Each structure stands twice: as C-alpha cells, then as structure tokens.
Coordinates of C-alpha atoms in Angstrom, one line a residue:
Chain A
X16 CA -51.1 3.1 -5.6
X17 CA -49.0 2.1 -8.6
X18 CA -49.2 3.8 -12.0
X19 CA -49.9 1.7 -15.0
X20 CA -46.3 2.2 -15.9
X21 CA -45.2 0.8 -12.8
X22 CA -47.5 -2.3 -13.2
X23 CA -46.3 -2.8 -16.9
X24 CA -42.7 -2.6 -15.4
X25 CA -43.5 -5.1 -12.7
X26 CA -44.9 -7.4 -15.3
X27 CA -42.2 -7.2 -17.6
X28 CA -39.5 -7.8 -14.8
X29 CA -41.4 -10.9 -13.2
X30 CA -41.1 -12.3 -17.0
X31 CA -37.5 -12.0 -17.2
X32 CA -35.6 -15.2 -17.2
X33 CA -34.1 -16.5 -14.1
X34 CA -31.4 -18.5 -16.2
X35 CA -29.2 -17.5 -18.9
X36 CA -26.5 -19.9 -20.1
X37 CA -23.1 -18.5 -21.1
X38 CA -22.3 -19.1 -24.8
X39 CA -19.3 -21.4 -24.0
X40 CA -19.1 -24.0 -21.6
X41 CA -17.0 -22.8 -18.5
X42 CA -16.7 -26.1 -16.6
X43 CA -13.3 -26.8 -18.3
X44 CA -11.8 -23.8 -17.1
X45 CA -13.3 -24.1 -13.7
X46 CA -12.2 -27.8 -13.4
X47 CA -8.8 -26.6 -14.6
X48 CA -8.4 -23.9 -11.8
X49 CA -10.0 -26.2 -9.2
X50 CA -7.5 -28.9 -10.1
X51 CA -4.8 -26.2 -9.9
X52 CA -5.9 -25.4 -6.2
X53 CA -5.1 -29.3 -5.2
X54 CA -8.3 -30.2 -3.8
X55 CA -10.5 -28.0 -1.5
X56 CA -8.9 -25.8 0.9
X57 CA -10.3 -27.0 4.3
X58 CA -10.3 -24.9 7.3
X59 CA -7.6 -26.9 8.9
X60 CA -5.4 -26.5 6.2
X61 CA -6.0 -22.8 6.0
X62 CA -5.2 -22.6 9.9
X63 CA -2.1 -24.6 9.4
X64 CA -1.2 -22.0 6.8
X65 CA -1.9 -19.1 8.8
X66 CA 0.1 -20.8 11.8
X67 CA 3.1 -21.2 9.6
X68 CA 2.9 -17.9 8.3
X69 CA 2.5 -16.4 11.7
X70 CA 5.7 -18.5 12.9
X71 CA 7.7 -17.1 9.9
X72 CA 6.7 -13.5 10.7
X73 CA 7.6 -14.1 14.4
X74 CA 10.8 -15.4 13.6
X75 CA 11.7 -12.5 11.2
X76 CA 10.3 -9.7 13.8
X77 CA 12.5 -11.5 16.6
X78 CA 15.7 -11.5 14.1
X79 CA 15.2 -7.8 13.3
X80 CA 14.6 -6.9 16.9
X81 CA 18.0 -8.6 17.8
X82 CA 19.7 -6.8 14.9
X83 CA 18.2 -3.6 16.3
X84 CA 19.6 -4.2 19.5
X85 CA 23.0 -5.3 18.5
X86 CA 23.3 -2.1 16.5
X87 CA 21.9 0.0 19.1
X88 CA 24.7 -1.4 21.5
X89 CA 27.4 -0.6 19.1
X90 CA 26.1 2.9 18.6
X91 CA 26.1 3.3 22.5
X92 CA 29.7 2.8 22.2
X93 CA 30.2 4.9 19.4
X94 CA 28.3 7.6 21.3
X95 CA 30.6 7.5 24.2
X96 CA 33.4 8.4 22.3
X97 CA 31.1 10.8 20.4
X98 CA 30.6 12.5 23.7
X99 CA 34.1 12.8 24.6
X100 CA 34.6 14.4 21.0
X101 CA 32.0 16.7 21.5
X102 CA 33.1 17.4 24.9
X103 CA 36.5 18.5 23.8
X104 CA 35.3 20.5 21.2
X105 CA 33.2 22.6 23.3
X106 CA 35.3 22.7 26.3
X107 CA 38.9 22.8 25.4
X108 CA 40.2 24.1 28.5
X109 CA 38.6 21.4 30.4
X110 CA 39.9 18.9 28.1
X111 CA 43.3 19.7 29.5
X112 CA 46.4 21.8 29.0
X113 CA 47.5 19.7 26.1
X114 CA 44.2 20.6 24.1
X115 CA 44.6 23.5 21.9
X116 CA 41.8 26.0 22.0
X117 CA 40.1 24.2 19.0
X118 CA 39.8 20.7 18.5
X119 CA 42.5 18.8 16.8
X120 CA 40.7 18.5 13.5
X121 CA 42.1 16.6 10.8
X122 CA 45.1 18.4 8.9
X123 CA 43.9 20.0 5.7
X124 CA 45.1 17.8 2.8
X125 CA 46.1 18.9 -0.4
X126 CA 43.1 20.0 -2.9
X127 CA 41.2 17.6 -4.7
X128 CA 41.9 14.4 -2.4
X129 CA 39.8 11.8 -2.9
X130 CA 38.4 10.3 0.0
X131 CA 37.9 6.5 0.1
X132 CA 36.2 4.8 2.9
X133 CA 35.7 1.2 3.4
X134 CA 33.8 -0.7 5.9
X135 CA 36.3 -1.0 8.7
X136 CA 36.2 3.0 9.2
X137 CA 39.8 3.6 7.8
X138 CA 39.7 6.4 5.0
X139 CA 42.3 6.8 2.4
X140 CA 43.1 10.4 1.7
X141 CA 45.4 10.7 -1.3
X142 CA 48.5 8.8 -0.7
X143 CA 48.2 8.6 2.8
X144 CA 45.8 6.5 5.0
X145 CA 44.3 7.7 7.9
X146 CA 42.3 5.3 10.2
X147 CA 39.2 7.0 11.8
X148 CA 40.0 6.8 15.6
X149 CA 36.0 6.3 16.0
X150 CA 34.0 4.2 14.0
X151 CA 31.3 6.7 13.9
X152 CA 33.8 8.9 11.8
X153 CA 32.9 6.7 9.0
X154 CA 29.5 7.6 9.3
X155 CA 30.3 11.1 7.7
X156 CA 30.9 9.2 4.4
X157 CA 29.1 6.2 4.6
X158 CA 26.0 4.9 6.0
X159 CA 24.9 6.2 9.3
X160 CA 24.1 3.4 11.6
X161 CA 22.5 5.7 14.0
X162 CA 21.6 9.4 14.8
X163 CA 24.3 9.8 17.4
X164 CA 27.1 9.1 15.3
X165 CA 25.4 11.2 12.4
X166 CA 25.7 13.7 15.0
X167 CA 29.1 13.5 15.8
X168 CA 30.4 13.1 12.3
X169 CA 28.3 16.0 11.2
X170 CA 29.9 18.0 13.8
X171 CA 33.2 17.3 12.5
X172 CA 32.3 18.0 9.2
X173 CA 31.0 20.9 10.1
X174 CA 33.9 22.0 12.1
X175 CA 35.9 21.6 9.3
X176 CA 34.3 24.6 7.8
X177 CA 32.0 22.8 5.6
X178 CA 29.8 25.8 5.1
X179 CA 28.3 24.0 2.3
X180 CA 25.2 26.0 2.4
X181 CA 27.0 29.2 2.0
X182 CA 29.3 28.1 -0.3
X183 CA 27.0 26.5 -2.7
X184 CA 23.9 28.3 -2.2
X185 CA 22.1 25.0 -1.9
X186 CA 18.6 25.4 -0.4
X187 CA 17.9 24.4 3.1
X188 CA 16.8 20.4 2.9
X189 CA 13.5 20.0 5.0
X190 CA 13.1 16.3 4.2
X191 CA 11.0 14.1 6.5
X192 CA 13.9 11.3 6.7
X193 CA 16.2 13.9 8.0
X194 CA 13.9 15.4 10.8
X195 CA 15.4 12.8 13.1
X196 CA 18.9 14.0 12.5
X197 CA 17.6 17.5 12.6
X198 CA 16.6 17.0 16.3
X199 CA 19.5 14.9 17.0
X200 CA 21.8 17.6 15.9
X201 CA 19.7 20.3 18.0
X202 CA 20.0 18.0 21.0
X203 CA 23.6 17.6 20.6
X204 CA 24.0 21.5 20.3
X205 CA 22.1 22.0 23.2
X206 CA 24.1 19.8 25.2
X207 CA 27.4 21.3 24.1
X208 CA 26.0 24.7 25.3
X209 CA 25.2 23.0 28.7
X210 CA 28.8 21.6 28.9
X211 CA 30.5 24.4 27.6
X212 CA 31.9 26.5 30.5
X213 CA 31.7 29.9 28.9
X214 CA 30.7 31.3 25.7
X215 CA 33.4 33.1 23.7
X216 CA 31.1 35.7 22.0
X217 CA 28.2 35.8 19.8
X218 CA 27.7 33.4 17.1
X219 CA 29.5 34.7 13.9
X220 CA 27.0 35.8 11.3
X221 CA 27.2 34.1 7.7
X222 CA 28.6 37.2 6.6
X223 CA 31.6 36.8 8.4
X224 CA 32.6 34.0 6.6
X225 CA 35.3 34.3 4.1
X226 CA 34.3 34.8 0.5
X227 CA 36.9 32.5 -0.8
X228 CA 35.1 29.7 1.3
X229 CA 31.7 30.8 0.4
X230 CA 32.9 30.4 -3.3
X231 CA 35.0 27.4 -2.9
X232 CA 31.9 25.2 -4.4
X233 CA 32.5 23.0 -1.4
X234 CA 28.8 22.1 -0.9
X235 CA 28.4 21.7 -4.6
X236 CA 30.8 18.9 -4.6
X237 CA 29.6 17.2 -1.6
X238 CA 27.1 14.3 -2.4
X239 CA 24.3 12.5 -0.9
X240 CA 24.3 12.1 2.7
X241 CA 27.4 14.0 3.4
X242 CA 26.1 17.1 2.1
X243 CA 23.1 16.9 3.8
X244 CA 25.1 16.1 7.2
X245 CA 26.8 19.1 6.5
X246 CA 23.8 21.2 6.0
X247 CA 22.1 19.7 9.2
X248 CA 25.4 20.3 11.2
X249 CA 25.3 24.0 10.1
X250 CA 22.0 24.2 12.1
X251 CA 23.4 22.6 15.2
X252 CA 26.3 24.9 15.2
X253 CA 24.6 28.1 14.8
X254 CA 25.4 29.0 18.4
X255 CA 29.0 28.1 18.2
X256 CA 32.0 30.2 17.6
X257 CA 34.5 29.0 15.0
X258 CA 36.6 32.2 14.3
X259 CA 39.9 30.4 14.9
X260 CA 38.9 27.7 12.9
X261 CA 37.8 29.7 10.1
X262 CA 41.1 31.5 10.0
X263 CA 42.7 27.9 9.8
X264 CA 40.2 27.1 7.1
X265 CA 40.6 30.2 5.3
X266 CA 43.9 28.7 3.8
X267 CA 42.5 25.5 2.2
X268 CA 39.1 27.0 1.1
X269 CA 39.8 25.3 -2.2
X270 CA 39.2 21.6 -1.2
X271 CA 37.1 19.6 -3.5
X272 CA 36.0 17.2 -0.8
X273 CA 35.5 17.9 2.7
X274 CA 38.0 16.8 4.6
X275 CA 37.8 13.8 7.0
X276 CA 38.3 14.6 10.8
X277 CA 41.2 12.7 12.0
X278 CA 40.7 13.5 15.9
X279 CA 42.1 11.4 18.5
X280 CA 39.8 11.2 21.3
X281 CA 42.4 10.0 23.7
X282 CA 44.4 13.2 23.1
X283 CA 41.3 15.1 23.9
X284 CA 41.4 13.6 27.4
Chain B
X24 CA -30.7 -27.4 -16.5
X25 CA -33.5 -25.7 -14.9
X26 CA -34.9 -22.8 -16.7
X27 CA -36.8 -20.9 -14.4
X28 CA -39.8 -19.2 -15.7
X29 CA -40.4 -16.9 -12.6
X30 CA -37.7 -14.5 -12.0
X31 CA -38.5 -13.1 -8.4
X32 CA -37.4 -15.1 -5.5
X33 CA -40.7 -14.9 -4.1
X34 CA -42.5 -16.2 -7.1
X35 CA -40.2 -19.3 -7.8
X36 CA -41.3 -22.6 -6.8
X37 CA -39.5 -23.9 -3.8
X38 CA -37.5 -26.4 -5.4
X39 CA -36.4 -24.2 -8.1
X40 CA -35.9 -21.1 -5.9
X41 CA -33.7 -22.9 -3.4
X42 CA -32.3 -25.7 -5.6
X43 CA -32.9 -27.9 -2.7
X44 CA -33.6 -30.9 -4.3
X45 CA -32.3 -34.3 -2.9
X46 CA -29.9 -34.6 -5.8
X47 CA -28.6 -31.3 -5.0
X48 CA -28.1 -32.1 -1.3
X49 CA -26.1 -35.4 -2.2
X50 CA -23.9 -33.6 -4.5
X51 CA -23.3 -30.9 -2.1
X52 CA -22.3 -33.6 0.5
X53 CA -19.9 -35.5 -1.8
X54 CA -18.5 -32.1 -3.3
X55 CA -17.8 -31.2 0.6
X56 CA -16.0 -34.7 0.6
X57 CA -14.0 -33.5 -2.2
X58 CA -15.7 -35.2 -5.4
X59 CA -15.3 -33.0 -8.2
X60 CA -17.7 -34.9 -10.4
X61 CA -20.2 -34.0 -7.9
X62 CA -19.5 -30.4 -7.7
X63 CA -19.6 -30.5 -11.7
X64 CA -23.2 -31.7 -11.5
X65 CA -23.8 -28.6 -9.2
X66 CA -22.3 -26.4 -11.6
X67 CA -24.2 -27.7 -14.3
X68 CA -27.5 -27.4 -12.0
X69 CA -26.8 -23.7 -11.2
X70 CA -24.5 -22.1 -13.8
X71 CA -27.4 -20.8 -15.7
X72 CA -28.7 -18.5 -12.9
X73 CA -25.4 -17.9 -11.5
X74 CA -24.4 -16.6 -15.1
X75 CA -27.6 -14.7 -15.3
X76 CA -26.6 -12.7 -12.2
X77 CA -23.5 -12.1 -13.3
X78 CA -24.6 -10.6 -16.7
X79 CA -27.1 -8.4 -14.9
X80 CA -24.7 -7.2 -12.5
X81 CA -21.7 -6.6 -14.6
X82 CA -23.7 -5.8 -17.9
X83 CA -21.2 -7.3 -19.6
X84 CA -20.7 -10.8 -21.2
X85 CA -17.4 -11.5 -21.1
X86 CA -16.9 -10.2 -17.7
X87 CA -19.9 -12.2 -16.6
X88 CA -18.3 -15.3 -18.0
X89 CA -14.9 -14.5 -15.7
X90 CA -17.4 -13.8 -12.9
X91 CA -19.0 -17.1 -12.8
X92 CA -15.8 -18.9 -13.1
X93 CA -14.6 -17.0 -10.1
X94 CA -17.8 -17.7 -8.3
X95 CA -17.7 -21.4 -8.8
X96 CA -13.9 -21.6 -7.9
X97 CA -14.7 -19.7 -4.7
X98 CA -17.8 -22.1 -4.1
X99 CA -15.3 -25.0 -4.4
X100 CA -12.9 -23.4 -1.9
X101 CA -15.7 -22.7 0.6
X102 CA -18.0 -25.4 0.1
X103 CA -17.1 -26.9 3.6
X104 CA -18.2 -23.9 5.2
X105 CA -21.6 -24.5 3.7
X106 CA -23.8 -25.9 6.6
X107 CA -27.2 -26.4 5.0
X108 CA -29.0 -24.0 6.9
X109 CA -30.2 -22.2 3.8
X110 CA -30.5 -23.5 0.2
X111 CA -27.2 -24.0 -1.6
X112 CA -28.3 -21.7 -4.4
X113 CA -28.9 -19.2 -2.0
X114 CA -25.6 -19.7 -0.6
X115 CA -24.1 -19.7 -4.0
X116 CA -26.0 -16.6 -5.1
X117 CA -24.8 -14.8 -2.0
X118 CA -21.0 -15.9 -2.7
X119 CA -21.4 -15.0 -6.5
X120 CA -22.8 -11.4 -5.4
X121 CA -19.7 -10.8 -3.1
X122 CA -17.6 -12.0 -5.9
X123 CA -19.2 -9.6 -8.4
X124 CA -18.8 -6.8 -5.8
X125 CA -15.2 -7.5 -5.0
X126 CA -14.3 -7.6 -8.7
X127 CA -16.2 -4.1 -9.0
X128 CA -14.1 -2.5 -6.2
X129 CA -11.0 -3.7 -8.0
X130 CA -12.1 -2.3 -11.2
X131 CA -12.9 0.7 -9.9
X132 CA -9.4 1.0 -8.4
X133 CA -7.9 0.1 -11.7
X134 CA -10.1 2.5 -13.7
X135 CA -8.7 5.2 -11.7
X136 CA -5.3 4.7 -13.0
X137 CA -6.2 3.3 -16.4
X138 CA -8.5 4.8 -19.0
X139 CA -10.1 1.8 -20.6
X140 CA -11.1 2.2 -24.2
X141 CA -14.9 1.1 -25.2
X142 CA -15.2 -2.2 -25.5
X143 CA -18.3 -4.3 -26.4
X144 CA -20.0 -4.5 -23.1
X145 CA -23.4 -5.5 -22.8
X146 CA -26.4 -3.6 -24.0
X147 CA -26.0 -7.1 -25.5
X148 CA -29.0 -9.0 -24.2
X149 CA -30.1 -12.8 -24.5
X150 CA -30.7 -13.7 -27.9
X151 CA -33.8 -15.7 -27.6
X152 CA -37.2 -14.7 -25.9
X153 CA -39.4 -11.9 -26.9
X154 CA -38.9 -8.6 -27.7
X155 CA -39.9 -6.8 -24.6
X156 CA -37.5 -9.4 -22.8
X157 CA -34.9 -8.1 -24.8
X158 CA -35.4 -4.5 -24.6
X159 CA -35.5 -4.9 -20.7
X160 CA -32.3 -6.6 -20.5
X161 CA -30.7 -3.9 -22.7
X162 CA -32.3 -1.3 -20.6
X163 CA -31.2 -2.8 -17.4
X164 CA -27.5 -2.8 -18.8
X165 CA -27.6 0.9 -19.4
X166 CA -28.5 1.5 -16.2
X167 CA -26.2 3.4 -14.1
X168 CA -24.2 1.1 -11.8
X169 CA -25.5 1.7 -8.4
X170 CA -29.0 1.7 -9.8
X171 CA -28.8 -1.5 -11.9
X172 CA -27.3 -3.3 -9.0
X173 CA -29.9 -2.4 -6.8
X174 CA -32.6 -3.1 -9.2
X175 CA -30.9 -6.4 -10.1
X176 CA -30.8 -7.6 -6.5
X177 CA -34.1 -6.1 -5.5
X178 CA -36.5 -6.8 -8.4
X179 CA -35.0 -9.9 -9.8
X180 CA -33.4 -11.3 -7.3
X181 CA -35.6 -10.6 -4.6
X182 CA -33.3 -9.1 -1.9
X183 CA -35.0 -6.6 0.6
X184 CA -33.1 -3.3 0.8
X185 CA -31.7 -4.1 4.2
X186 CA -30.2 -7.2 2.7
X187 CA -28.8 -5.0 -0.3
X188 CA -27.3 -2.4 2.0
X189 CA -25.7 -5.1 4.0
X190 CA -24.4 -7.1 0.8
X191 CA -23.1 -4.0 -1.2
X192 CA -22.1 -1.8 1.5
X193 CA -24.6 1.2 1.3
X194 CA -27.1 2.8 3.2
X195 CA -30.7 1.5 3.0
X196 CA -32.0 4.8 1.9
X197 CA -29.2 5.0 -0.8
X198 CA -30.8 1.4 -1.8
X199 CA -34.3 2.7 -2.1
X200 CA -33.3 5.9 -4.0
X201 CA -31.0 3.9 -6.5
X202 CA -34.2 1.4 -7.1
X203 CA -36.4 4.5 -7.6
X204 CA -34.1 5.8 -10.0
X205 CA -33.7 2.7 -11.8
X206 CA -37.3 2.3 -12.2
X207 CA -38.0 5.8 -13.5
X208 CA -35.1 5.0 -16.0
X209 CA -36.8 1.9 -16.9
X210 CA -40.1 3.1 -17.4
X211 CA -38.9 5.8 -19.7
X212 CA -37.2 3.4 -21.6
X213 CA -40.1 1.2 -22.2
X214 CA -42.6 3.6 -23.0

C-alpha cells in the first residue's frame, strides 16, 4: 500500500521529461572524433590488429627467451670456473701442493687505488692493469649477469676481508631483490662445507676481527651492488675460517676500495 | 527530435520508447555500412534522451556533454555489432550507461589521488518546464551517487533491479536498498 507521498512522487517522476537537449551542438565534436577514427572499426579490423599485436608480442617473448638462454649458457661457463675457485678456497690441500693454505687472492694494492672496470672484464687498479681470470670476477664491480657469478665474486670480495658490515656498522640489507642472491650465497656456502675435507676450528667471532679493519671505513666506501654483495658474502662465510687471511688483511686495512681479486684458477688446479 | 512526454519506459509509446521507426532502421543500416551522415541522423534523433540520461546519471551538465560524445563515438565504433534484435535506442541506452559507469569508475580512481575543488556541478536543472519538474531534477542531482543511479535507471529508465545489478555491478538487494533510500530522500525534499 503506497502512501500519498509515494503516489505523489510517482506522479512527478512520471512527468519528467525523457529528453533534454544539451546547450550546444555536440555533433561537430563527435564528427571530428569519428573522422579521426578513420571509419567504423569492424570486427575484422580489430581481429587483424589483435593478430598483429599478438605476433609482435610472441616475437618479443621469443627474443627474450633466446637472450635468457644465451646468457644462462654463458653463466654456466662462468660457474664452472667459479666452482673451481670455490673448491680451491675451501680445500686448499685438495688443490694440490702448489696451492697455499689460503687461496691466492689478489695482492693488496696501495691504499686509495681506484678500480676501473670495463665490459671486457679487465680491471685497472691504479697504474697496473689486472685482467680478471674469470669473467664472473667482473660481477664484483659491475652488473651481475647471474647469481652464481655474483656468489663467486661475493666470495672473493668477502675473502678480501671486506667485513664492511663490521667496519661501517651498516645495517643488514634485507631487500627482496637480494633474496635470490642471499639464497644463492647460502647454497654456495653449504656446498663449500660439503666439499671441504675438514674444518679447522670454529668460525671466528666478529669480535675477533681487528679493530683497524673494523674502523677502516671500507664498507662506507663501498657503493651500490659491491657493498650489498659484500654484506651478502659475509652471511655466506659465517661458517668459514679466515684467520690467516685476517692476519694478511690486517696490514692493508686502510684500503678505500675493496681489492679486486686476481685469482688464477689454473693455479688452483 | 522527439520530445518524449512519458518518462518511464513502460509508459512510452512503442515507437518513441524504442525509436524503432523505419527511418531509424534505415539509418542504422546505412550507418553500419559506414555512412556518417546517416549516423548523424541517428544522433539528432536520440541525442536528447542520451543527454538526459547522462545528466541524471552524472549530475553534471559538462560531464554529461562529454559522456554523450563518448557514447555516440562508442556507438559509431560498435554499430556493426548491433544486430537489430532489440531497438536501437535500447542498445544505445545500454551502451550509454556502460560509458557512464566506466567514467565513474575512472573518476573514483582519480579522486583517490586528486582532491578536486568544488565546481558548478548540477543541481542545475533543466531551465524550462514547471517548478515541480525542476525541483525533482535538482533533488535527483543531490541524491547520493548510488541511490541516484539506481533511481534513474529504475524509476526513470524503467530497468528492473536484476538488470540494474548486472549493469552497474551491485547486488540486487543493494539496488533495492538504494532505490528505497532515494525515494525516502526525494519524498522529504518534495514535501
């Protein structure tokens, strides 16, 4: 049962006009837009556009896939060398009599040496030019093509005593882009532990690191990816011993730039 | 141009309600074959009702003009998909509502980022006709958006609740609630 107000409202609504004309003629604007469309867009034309778009998209996806495959092949080669390197780092005795107790890391250059890296993987350190024995070594400075070279480069940077977190007090970076790198480093660390014939004692505590290395400001001077790689490498090496290396690094703790590793994989056996 | 005296679709004479006159059918066929002049005739035949719908849905005359343009441009793009199973105006009206709803969704997204200043939106009513008509137009323009949309579509355009729920993407019960709320507000406004 409708109230009188409802009936009144219905009556008024029924009396509303069904047609209201705009204040100006809209047709010229509409015609202009339609002419700009170049005719009605038929279903066939739309299907053709869709087909062209899909073909272009497929071609792009195929090209990207090929690039990814090519880059992964290149990284596999790098990782072979990286495995050699890491194996030599972990098991110096297994690497042969020529190999010393610790891997042959890059010689510590003079303080303040600038490092210039080009795309070919060669690094210029100050006056002398050192060529990376492994292309993956370039990843320690430049862009990382894959996680395994990053892991290798990170190991090297870490092996050079790049205790940047301790040195600079920088917070631990927990970024999602580095999650993959973190897991890769952990895997590399675990793999090293498996391959290692015998551990030589407990992992050194952070306090055991020399004060001059801690205050060297190395980490503060590291920038961008290199710094993050160094931080990640620290996590990967928590189970490793670097006593002799720290002794070696103690004398060069005033470095401003982390030293690039010159490591000859052939020597490592 | 037809000036329809009846507002509700159910109350309209068949030819006016549907716009299915022989001239319209012929114009539609010619427009489907790419005749822009024929489409211009369709525009002049239906622009009043399309604009009225846009004004009531948007409560903004300037926006209604833009929506009317968009609706006719979209109609030109899609006119080949019109198969003649319903009236041309029914097809055009549904297309206009879709355009208006799409614009509203886009506007709501924009308004989350940008706070717009008050402009002279409608509460502006048609200038002619009697005072009651003007008051009702203004009262409709002041309704909340959801209630206004449902009221316009149900009470003025004659859509059923199930059709409205499909058109604007709300539940049927919500549509009924919006209508009830709109009627309560309008009754208060008019008394």
